[in-house]
GROMACS .gro file of C-alpha atoms in nm:
model
  281
    1MET     CA    1   0.000   0.000   0.000
    2ASP     CA    2   0.133   0.341  -0.098
    3VAL     CA    3   0.119   0.582   0.198
    4THR     CA    4   0.215   0.950   0.180
    5VAL     CA    5   0.270   1.166   0.489
    6ARG     CA    6   0.222   1.539   0.430
    7ASP     CA    7   0.129   1.862   0.603
    8ALA     CA    8  -0.237   1.881   0.697
    9ARG     CA    9  -0.473   2.120   0.522
   10ALA     CA   10  -0.798   2.285   0.627
   11GLU     CA   11  -0.996   2.083   0.373
   12ASP     CA   12  -0.886   1.755   0.537
   13ILE     CA   13  -1.127   1.814   0.824
   14ASP     CA   14  -1.421   1.613   0.687
   15ALA     CA   15  -1.212   1.302   0.623
   16VAL     CA   16  -1.035   1.336   0.959
   17THR     CA   17  -1.365   1.376   1.142
   18ALA     CA   18  -1.501   1.064   0.974
   19PHE     CA   19  -1.232   0.836   1.119
   20ALA     CA   20  -1.154   1.032   1.437
   21ASP     CA   21  -1.513   1.022   1.562
   22SER     CA   22  -1.505   0.643   1.563
   23THR     CA   23  -1.219   0.643   1.814
   24TRP     CA   24  -1.416   0.729   2.129
   25ASP     CA   25  -1.766   0.598   2.060
   26GLY     CA   26  -1.880   0.882   1.837
   27TRP     CA   27  -1.688   1.180   1.978
   28ASP     CA   28  -1.331   1.305   1.956
   29TYR     CA   29  -1.170   1.640   2.041
   30VAL     CA   30  -0.953   1.631   1.728
   31PRO     CA   31  -1.208   1.789   1.489
   32ASP     CA   32  -1.271   2.071   1.739
   33ALA     CA   33  -0.898   2.135   1.771
   34TRP     CA   34  -0.824   2.117   1.396
   35ASP     CA   35  -0.809   2.490   1.323
   36ASP     CA   36  -0.586   2.553   1.625
   37TRP     CA   37  -0.361   2.265   1.523
   38LEU     CA   38  -0.310   2.414   1.178
   39ASP     CA   39  -0.196   2.739   1.341
   40GLU     CA   40   0.037   2.579   1.595
   41GLY     CA   41   0.316   2.328   1.565
   42VAL     CA   42   0.322   2.040   1.319
   43THR     CA   43   0.005   1.870   1.194
   44LEU     CA   44   0.047   1.579   0.957
   45VAL     CA   45  -0.192   1.366   0.754
   46ALA     CA   46  -0.129   1.024   0.602
   47ASP     CA   47  -0.290   0.962   0.263
   48ALA     CA   48  -0.373   0.616   0.130
   49ASP     CA   49  -0.601   0.517  -0.157
   50GLY     CA   50  -0.643   0.882  -0.242
   51ARG     CA   51  -0.774   1.005   0.091
   52PRO     CA   52  -0.660   1.092   0.447
   53VAL     CA   53  -0.651   0.787   0.673
   54GLY     CA   54  -0.443   0.913   0.965
   55THR     CA   55  -0.334   1.226   1.146
   56VAL     CA   56  -0.117   1.347   1.433
   57HIS     CA   57  -0.019   1.677   1.591
   58GLY     CA   58   0.304   1.790   1.752
   59VAL     CA   59   0.379   2.116   1.931
   60THR     CA   60   0.715   2.243   2.054
   61ARG     CA   61   0.842   2.447   2.344
   62ASP     CA   62   1.212   2.525   2.359
   63ASP     CA   63   1.389   2.192   2.299
   64GLU     CA   64   1.087   1.973   2.384
   65ALA     CA   65   0.793   1.849   2.178
   66TRP     CA   66   0.453   1.712   2.277
   67LEU     CA   67   0.282   1.454   2.057
   68GLU     CA   68  -0.098   1.427   2.061
   69GLY     CA   69  -0.406   1.330   1.863
   70LEU     CA   70  -0.261   1.026   1.685
   71ARG     CA   71  -0.553   0.876   1.493
   72VAL     CA   72  -0.567   0.612   1.218
   73ASP     CA   73  -0.873   0.493   1.027
   74GLU     CA   74  -0.959   0.150   1.169
   75ASP     CA   75  -0.956   0.000   0.818
   76TYR     CA   76  -0.590   0.099   0.778
   77ARG     CA   77  -0.444   0.004   1.115
   78ARG     CA   78  -0.141  -0.225   1.148
   79GLU     CA   79  -0.016  -0.101   0.813
   80GLY     CA   80   0.267   0.117   0.948
   81ILE     CA   81   0.070   0.440   0.916
   82ALA     CA   82   0.094   0.537   1.284
   83SER     CA   83   0.470   0.478   1.276
   84ALA     CA   84   0.508   0.692   0.966
   85LEU     CA   85   0.312   0.976   1.127
   86VAL     CA   86   0.513   0.967   1.450
   87ASP     CA   87   0.840   0.949   1.257
   88GLY     CA   88   0.725   1.251   1.060
   89VAL     CA   89   0.666   1.457   1.375
   90VAL     CA   90   0.997   1.346   1.526
   91GLU     CA   91   1.185   1.445   1.210
   92ARG     CA   92   1.010   1.781   1.174
   93THR     CA   93   1.058   1.878   1.539
   94ALA     CA   94   1.419   1.758   1.542
   95ASP     CA   95   1.483   2.003   1.260
   96ARG     CA   96   1.360   2.274   1.497
   97GLY     CA   97   1.612   2.180   1.766
   98VAL     CA   98   1.394   1.946   1.974
   99SER     CA   99   1.583   1.686   2.179
  100VAL     CA  100   1.295   1.499   2.343
  101VAL     CA  101   0.939   1.415   2.236
  102ARG     CA  102   0.674   1.324   2.494
  103CYS     CA  103   0.315   1.204   2.490
  104MET     CA  104   0.053   1.061   2.726
  105ALA     CA  105  -0.107   0.717   2.736
  106PHE     CA  106  -0.392   0.624   2.965
  107ASP     CA  107  -0.462   0.318   3.176
  108GLY     CA  108  -0.593   0.027   2.974
  109ASN     CA  109  -0.458   0.152   2.643
  110GLU     CA  110  -0.242  -0.156   2.598
  111ALA     CA  111  -0.232  -0.125   2.220
  112GLY     CA  112  -0.118   0.236   2.246
  113VAL     CA  113   0.153   0.153   2.499
  114SER     CA  114   0.277  -0.138   2.288
  115PHE     CA  115   0.295   0.089   1.985
  116LEU     CA  116   0.484   0.363   2.168
  117GLU     CA  117   0.740   0.115   2.294
  118SER     CA  118   0.780  -0.027   1.944
  119VAL     CA  119   0.880   0.316   1.809
  120GLY     CA  120   1.128   0.393   2.083
  121PHE     CA  121   0.927   0.563   2.358
  122GLY     CA  122   0.975   0.471   2.723
  123ARG     CA  123   0.771   0.556   3.030
  124THR     CA  124   0.920   0.840   3.229
  125ALA     CA  125   0.647   0.929   3.481
  126THR     CA  126   0.296   0.852   3.600
  127VAL     CA  127   0.065   1.125   3.729
  128ARG     CA  128  -0.289   1.137   3.856
  129HIS     CA  129  -0.527   1.424   3.794
  130GLY     CA  130  -0.799   1.493   4.045
  131ARG     CA  131  -1.095   1.728   4.033
  132GLY     CA  132  -1.252   1.899   4.332
  133PHE     CA  133  -1.537   2.149   4.312
  134GLY     CA  134  -1.481   2.499   4.446
  135PHE     CA  135  -1.534   2.488   4.822
  136PRO     CA  136  -1.657   2.791   5.024
  137TYR     CA  137  -1.394   2.732   5.289
  138GLY     CA  138  -1.168   3.020   5.198
  139SER     CA  139  -0.806   3.011   5.093
  140ALA     CA  140  -0.481   3.098   5.265
  141LEU     CA  141  -0.281   3.055   4.945
  142GLU     CA  142  -0.072   3.348   4.831
  143PRO     CA  143   0.149   3.435   4.535
  144ALA     CA  144   0.496   3.288   4.568
  145ASN     CA  145   0.831   3.362   4.406
  146PHE     CA  146   0.901   3.115   4.126
  147ASP     CA  147   1.277   3.090   4.171
  148GLU     CA  148   1.254   3.050   4.547
  149SER     CA  149   0.978   2.793   4.508
  150LEU     CA  150   1.186   2.597   4.261
  151GLU     CA  151   1.465   2.578   4.517
  152VAL     CA  152   1.216   2.428   4.761
  153VAL     CA  153   1.066   2.162   4.534
  154ARG     CA  154   1.367   2.062   4.325
  155GLY     CA  155   1.502   1.739   4.469
  156THR     CA  156   1.180   1.649   4.649
  157GLU     CA  157   1.032   1.304   4.593
  158ALA     CA  158   0.729   1.462   4.425
  159PHE     CA  159   0.942   1.652   4.174
  160GLU     CA  160   1.147   1.344   4.095
  161ALA     CA  161   0.835   1.126   4.066
  162VAL     CA  162   0.696   1.343   3.785
  163ASP     CA  163   1.041   1.372   3.623
  164GLY     CA  164   1.041   1.748   3.673
  165LEU     CA  165   0.732   1.795   3.457
  166TYR     CA  166   0.418   1.998   3.504
  167ALA     CA  167   0.085   1.996   3.322
  168THR     CA  168  -0.067   2.290   3.138
  169SER     CA  169  -0.432   2.373   3.085
  170ASP     CA  170  -0.421   2.211   2.740
  171TRP     CA  171  -0.326   1.875   2.895
  172ARG     CA  172   0.037   1.882   2.782
  173MET     CA  173   0.335   1.828   3.008
  174TRP     CA  174   0.661   2.022   2.994
  175SER     CA  175   0.977   2.047   3.201
  176VAL     CA  176   0.952   2.300   3.480
  177PRO     CA  177   1.168   2.593   3.359
  178ASP     CA  178   1.494   2.668   3.537
  179SER     CA  179   1.391   3.028   3.603
  180VAL     CA  180   1.085   3.248   3.611
  181ASN     CA  181   1.179   3.384   3.268
  182GLY     CA  182   1.056   3.062   3.110
  183TYR     CA  183   0.734   3.029   3.312
  184GLU     CA  184   0.409   3.200   3.215
  185GLY     CA  185   0.177   3.081   3.491
  186GLU     CA  186   0.129   3.159   3.860
  187VAL     CA  187   0.295   3.010   4.165
  188LEU     CA  188   0.077   2.965   4.471
  189GLY     CA  189   0.230   2.902   4.812
  190PHE     CA  190   0.091   2.763   5.136
  191VAL     CA  191   0.266   2.911   5.439
  192GLU     CA  192   0.234   2.781   5.793
  193ASP     CA  193   0.442   2.885   6.097
  194GLY     CA  194   0.640   3.123   5.877
  195GLU     CA  195   0.761   2.850   5.640
  196VAL     CA  196   0.650   2.745   5.291
  197ARG     CA  197   0.474   2.411   5.337
  198GLY     CA  198   0.315   2.370   4.996
  199ILE     CA  199   0.365   2.495   4.640
  200ALA     CA  200   0.145   2.469   4.331
  201LEU     CA  201   0.220   2.575   3.975
  202CYS     CA  202  -0.101   2.719   3.833
  203ASP     CA  203  -0.146   2.735   3.456
  204GLY     CA  204  -0.471   2.931   3.465
  205THR     CA  205  -0.817   2.815   3.366
  206ARG     CA  206  -0.973   2.596   3.102
  207ILE     CA  207  -1.328   2.517   2.991
  208ASN     CA  208  -1.449   2.160   3.025
  209GLU     CA  209  -1.755   2.084   2.815
  210THR     CA  210  -1.930   1.749   2.860
  211GLY     CA  211  -2.256   1.724   2.670
  212GLU     CA  212  -2.454   2.032   2.764
  213GLU     CA  213  -2.253   2.096   3.083
  214ARG     CA  214  -1.986   2.364   3.072
  215ARG     CA  215  -1.757   2.410   3.371
  216THR     CA  216  -1.452   2.624   3.435
  217GLU     CA  217  -1.144   2.460   3.586
  218LEU     CA  218  -0.845   2.604   3.770
  219VAL     CA  219  -0.550   2.391   3.656
  220LEU     CA  220  -0.262   2.326   3.894
  221GLY     CA  221  -0.006   2.132   3.696
  222PHE     CA  222   0.236   2.046   3.976
  223VAL     CA  223   0.149   2.024   4.344
  224TRP     CA  224   0.386   1.959   4.634
  225SER     CA  225   0.334   1.979   5.006
  226GLU     CA  226   0.499   1.858   5.321
  227PRO     CA  227   0.307   1.542   5.420
  228ARG     CA  228   0.149   1.681   5.737
  229TYR     CA  229  -0.001   1.977   5.545
  230VAL     CA  230  -0.132   1.801   5.234
  231SER     CA  231  -0.496   1.781   5.345
  232GLN     CA  232  -0.508   2.148   5.445
  233PHE     CA  233  -0.334   2.246   5.122
  234ALA     CA  234  -0.586   2.044   4.921
  235LEU     CA  235  -0.879   2.222   5.088
  236ASP     CA  236  -0.720   2.561   5.031
  237ILE     CA  237  -0.683   2.486   4.662
  238ARG     CA  238  -1.057   2.415   4.643
  239GLY     CA  239  -1.117   2.738   4.832
  240GLU     CA  240  -0.892   2.924   4.589
  241ALA     CA  241  -1.107   2.807   4.299
  242ARG     CA  242  -1.421   2.926   4.476
  243GLU     CA  243  -1.271   3.267   4.554
  244ARG     CA  244  -1.192   3.307   4.184
  245GLU     CA  245  -1.549   3.204   4.095
  246ILE     CA  246  -1.421   2.895   3.912
  247HIS     CA  247  -1.624   2.575   3.930
  248ASP     CA  248  -1.351   2.318   3.993
  249ALA     CA  249  -0.986   2.282   4.083
  250VAL     CA  250  -0.789   2.027   3.881
  251VAL     CA  251  -0.460   1.908   4.027
  252PHE     CA  252  -0.186   1.694   3.875
  253VAL     CA  253  -0.004   1.501   4.146
  254PRO     CA  254   0.243   1.212   4.166
  255ASP     CA  255   0.096   0.864   4.193
  256ASP     CA  256   0.176   0.836   4.563
  257GLN     CA  257   0.019   0.900   4.903
  258THR     CA  258  -0.068   1.253   4.792
  259VAL     CA  259  -0.358   1.102   4.596
  260ASP     CA  260  -0.511   0.959   4.915
  261ALA     CA  261  -0.488   1.294   5.095
  262PHE     CA  262  -0.652   1.481   4.808
  263ASP     CA  263  -0.914   1.209   4.776
  264GLN     CA  264  -1.005   1.255   5.142
  265ALA     CA  265  -1.022   1.630   5.082
  266GLY     CA  266  -1.299   1.579   4.826
  267TYR     CA  267  -1.115   1.530   4.497
  268ASP     CA  268  -1.221   1.268   4.245
  269PHE     CA  269  -0.943   1.074   4.074
  270ASP     CA  270  -0.992   0.864   3.766
  271ARG     CA  271  -0.725   0.698   3.555
  272HIS     CA  272  -0.347   0.698   3.572
  273ASP     CA  273  -0.182   0.920   3.311
  274HIS     CA  274   0.144   0.765   3.191
  275ILE     CA  275   0.399   0.995   3.030
  276TYR     CA  276   0.621   0.847   2.758
  277GLU     CA  277   0.921   1.007   2.599
  278LYS     CA  278   1.168   0.951   2.317
  279VAL     CA  279   1.508   1.117   2.325
  280ILE     CA  280   1.623   1.236   1.985
  281GLN     CA  281   1.992   1.179   1.928
   0.00000   0.00000   0.00000
């Protein structure tokens, strides 16, 4: 079978929607993101038999790339199309100076994990994301200095467990910058007895639409706290969302005892999010 990988075009949307919507029982975010994808990063399409049968998107930040939205028409799977698309993103981003490409795979996606390993990706971290509705408790969180906060969290078990990564509101994960000059979000600190006991990197808000429900979310892409203060910190994060008139707080935390503390503080956790990466030589 003759397969051609090329840059995506606006007119590919109908064909992409046709095979993407079959991925998650009739709905997929890819068609909604198509226009944004064409304006940002690298979006590729694989053609076979005269029509698009696969797509993928890659976006870069400094020397890192994030791979997302890999979709292949079910009639053309196991034909090397997914590999060709991923190779295309790796090659294009390498030309832009990227040294590592990452992506996310969820629990139960055994086929996806097997594929990633077959093309040279290895698991580097596992995170859990939890959602807690804004709680009218109040918040003692306050703005914190990024560089000083980084000194506190770097070397902690939490920072090492997530491989120094943090999540953004668009569900991508990047290395925590070495200085505030490379960070565009907020840093929130929890202070008790005159000492910083908890730190959260906040990437702002996002809109979560499920059916007819539309909720705002405050996204905290890395959360660390001293063990004895985790529960209080978790409640304050919910209170922070409420004070900002945001429906929910979404936290990304290591897959450790922190999950239990946030769960007891009213957060709902679902799947494990596994982060895979491929280092480009």
